[in-house]
Amino acid sequence: MSGAVWWKSGTIYQIYPRSFQDSNGDGIGDLQGIRRRLPYLDWLGVDAIWLSPIFPSPMADFGYDVADYCGVDPIFGSMADFDALIGDARASGLKLILDFVPNHTSDQHAWFRESRSSRENAKRDWYIWRDPAPDGGPPNNWISNFGGPAWTFDEATGQYYHHAFLKDQPDLNWRNPEVRAAMYDTLRFWLDKGVDGFRVDVIWHLIKDANFRDNPPNPAYEEGQPDIARLLQVHSCDQPEVHDVVAEMRSVLEEYEDRVLIGEIYLPIERLMAYYGEDLRGAHLPFNFQLLQAAWDARHIDGLVREYEAALPDGGWPNWVLGNHDRQRIAGRVGPDQARVAAMLLLTLRGTPTLYYGDEIGLPDVPIAEHEVQDPWEKNEPGLGFGRDPMRTPMQWEPGETFGFTTGKPWLPVDRREPSRTVETMREDPHSILSLYRRLIDMRRSHEALSQGDYEAVEAEGGLIAYRRVLGGERFLVVLNLEAEPHIFDPAPADRGGRILLSCRAERQGEEVGKTLELEGHEGLIVALPAHRHIRP
Ligand code: GLC
Ligand code: CA
């Protein structure tokens, strides 16, 4: 089998714990629920699960406001439940990745309570406190990512504290070595429990400009964009010193074996690459979100894959993400037919793929009525389409009122428009998107060229994208049609004579590829090319 480390060869599956499986009828998913569904994940073939935050939290931002880094919120269960989950995961060979939220705590965290208690408190400097501007207003013009000022005035002590997100999420002061030490200890707490790594929340935010300079206005701002887009985030995040912090986190993980550090980073490609760190001492996987926002156009996506591949530092391992709990779902964005092509793209590109729960059954965004809104961002900036509830709705396990998610009332509504869009129904259907995902994951597992092989761009035109994956003598050609119209691909002589291994649309296995390759609308193909006489270096 492959010599590659698990986070290079494997597939990661993101679980949003509130919405995966409820076990006690309160309408909110929990750890026992996840545990019950491990056999499903095993069947699907993923290698690792990443859980969005499970720590004690007032849930102002649904767990991204942590009140205790070393506990489990009672909504999700107990520490014993966690231990049972990690035990079962290990027994079925699944790695477990936790969400680490270092940029901010909850305002209910003991550290912040102390910090705000007086200017003299020993933890005052653990957060970012500044005097008011001369006019009494906020210290600078920074805006919260959820709209409004990024500063809240504290009456009792007469200063403002900084929060890049909600006022309930005060930012920690990562320039303070005590904060760093305390936070690294929380990492060790979970690493000691056997956790296989962390996805680090907004890692590029950790260090802010030492002088708290105003952010410049964004000349491209347009009405209808979120408040945060009014300014260019030049001084409030992505500061050079952040890379020291990332390298320190990496060193903490390296006190243990085979753990992975994944960074959540929304930045343009060249700045993203810096998070691999000097001499690759940074994040193992700075999340690559190119596909989340990309216009679904073949030339555009082909271009961004090439650009990303070319920008990677030597030895830096790529990764691809198609969905997460903050962004519109892929099936909603590109439609059910292209969602299958997207699956083939995600699982045949070079680099670790991350799947978002529900995407494997083609779950679309679920419309949320105004009175059912939960997401604080939607509440702060309503009606503009920024809300994240639609992509956080319950997993659909089996036909029924709540799709087997809960015996109670689900915390977010389920979508009743497609009653048979469920795991149970789709796993019986060899042509379902779920079966497609499973076959793709299986193929990636059984052909090292697909997981480890080189990526070679292949020229294609119009609605088509083509590339090769190559390892030793094993070669695959992938051709994807991103449009509804059929297209013909003309393989170069070296790419002829292969046989179709999988179509995401029709049963075409075994079909030989000659001078032309016809693709139906919305079709993607993996072709096994004849072995190349190849001399290994
Ligand atoms: C990240 C999370 C998002 C959260 C924010 C603040 O972007 O993915 O869900 O609201 O950070 O923690
Ligand atoms: Ca529950």
mmCIF file with all atom_site columns, C-alpha atoms and ligand atoms in Angstrom, residues 17-18 21-33 74-77 405-406, ligand 2:
data_model
loop_
_atom_site.group_PDB
_atom_site.id
_atom_site.type_symbol
_atom_site.label_atom_id
_atom_site.label_alt_id
_atom_site.label_comp_id
_atom_site.label_asym_id
_atom_site.label_entity_id
_atom_site.label_seq_id
_atom_site.pdbx_PDB_ins_code
_atom_site.Cartn_x
_atom_site.Cartn_y
_atom_site.Cartn_z
_atom_site.occupancy
_atom_site.B_iso_or_equiv
_atom_site.pdbx_formal_charge
_atom_site.auth_seq_id
_atom_site.auth_comp_id
_atom_site.auth_asym_id
_atom_site.auth_atom_id
_atom_site.pdbx_PDB_model_num
ATOM   1  C  CA . PRO A 1 17  ? -22.116 18.164 14.864 1.00 0.00 ? 17  PRO A CA 1
ATOM   2  C  CA . ARG A 1 18  ? -25.385 20.037 15.479 1.00 0.00 ? 18  ARG A CA 1
ATOM   3  C  CA . GLN A 1 21  ? -27.341 12.880 14.072 1.00 0.00 ? 21  GLN A CA 1
ATOM   4  C  CA . ASP A 1 22  ? -29.322 13.551 17.228 1.00 0.00 ? 22  ASP A CA 1
ATOM   5  C  CA . SER A 1 23  ? -29.373 10.732 19.771 1.00 0.00 ? 23  SER A CA 1
ATOM   6  C  CA . ASN A 1 24  ? -31.585 12.103 22.554 1.00 0.00 ? 24  ASN A CA 1
ATOM   7  C  CA . GLY A 1 25  ? -34.495 13.808 20.824 1.00 0.00 ? 25  GLY A CA 1
ATOM   8  C  CA . ASP A 1 26  ? -33.571 17.414 21.632 1.00 0.00 ? 26  ASP A CA 1
ATOM   9  C  CA . GLY A 1 27  ? -33.345 18.188 17.925 1.00 0.00 ? 27  GLY A CA 1
ATOM   10 C  CA . ILE A 1 28  ? -29.591 18.886 18.031 1.00 0.00 ? 28  ILE A CA 1
ATOM   11 C  CA . GLY A 1 29  ? -26.969 16.483 16.795 1.00 0.00 ? 29  GLY A CA 1
ATOM   12 C  CA . ASP A 1 30  ? -24.488 15.136 19.326 1.00 0.00 ? 30  ASP A CA 1
ATOM   13 C  CA . LEU A 1 31  ? -21.446 12.929 19.870 1.00 0.00 ? 31  LEU A CA 1
ATOM   14 C  CA . GLN A 1 32  ? -23.451 9.761  20.481 1.00 0.00 ? 32  GLN A CA 1
ATOM   15 C  CA . GLY A 1 33  ? -25.196 10.450 17.203 1.00 0.00 ? 33  GLY A CA 1
ATOM   16 C  CA . PRO A 1 74  ? -23.496 19.243 27.371 1.00 0.00 ? 74  PRO A CA 1
ATOM   17 C  CA . ILE A 1 75  ? -25.550 19.778 24.202 1.00 0.00 ? 75  ILE A CA 1
ATOM   18 C  CA . PHE A 1 76  ? -23.116 17.451 22.442 1.00 0.00 ? 76  PHE A CA 1
ATOM   19 C  CA . GLY A 1 77  ? -22.615 15.067 25.358 1.00 0.00 ? 77  GLY A CA 1
ATOM   20 C  CA . PHE A 1 405 ? -32.049 12.952 12.139 1.00 0.00 ? 405 PHE A CA 1
ATOM   21 C  CA . THR A 1 406 ? -34.024 13.320 15.335 1.00 0.00 ? 406 THR A CA 1
HETATM 22 CA CA . CA  B 2 .   ? -29.017 15.804 20.925 1.00 0.00 ? 2   CA  B CA 1
#
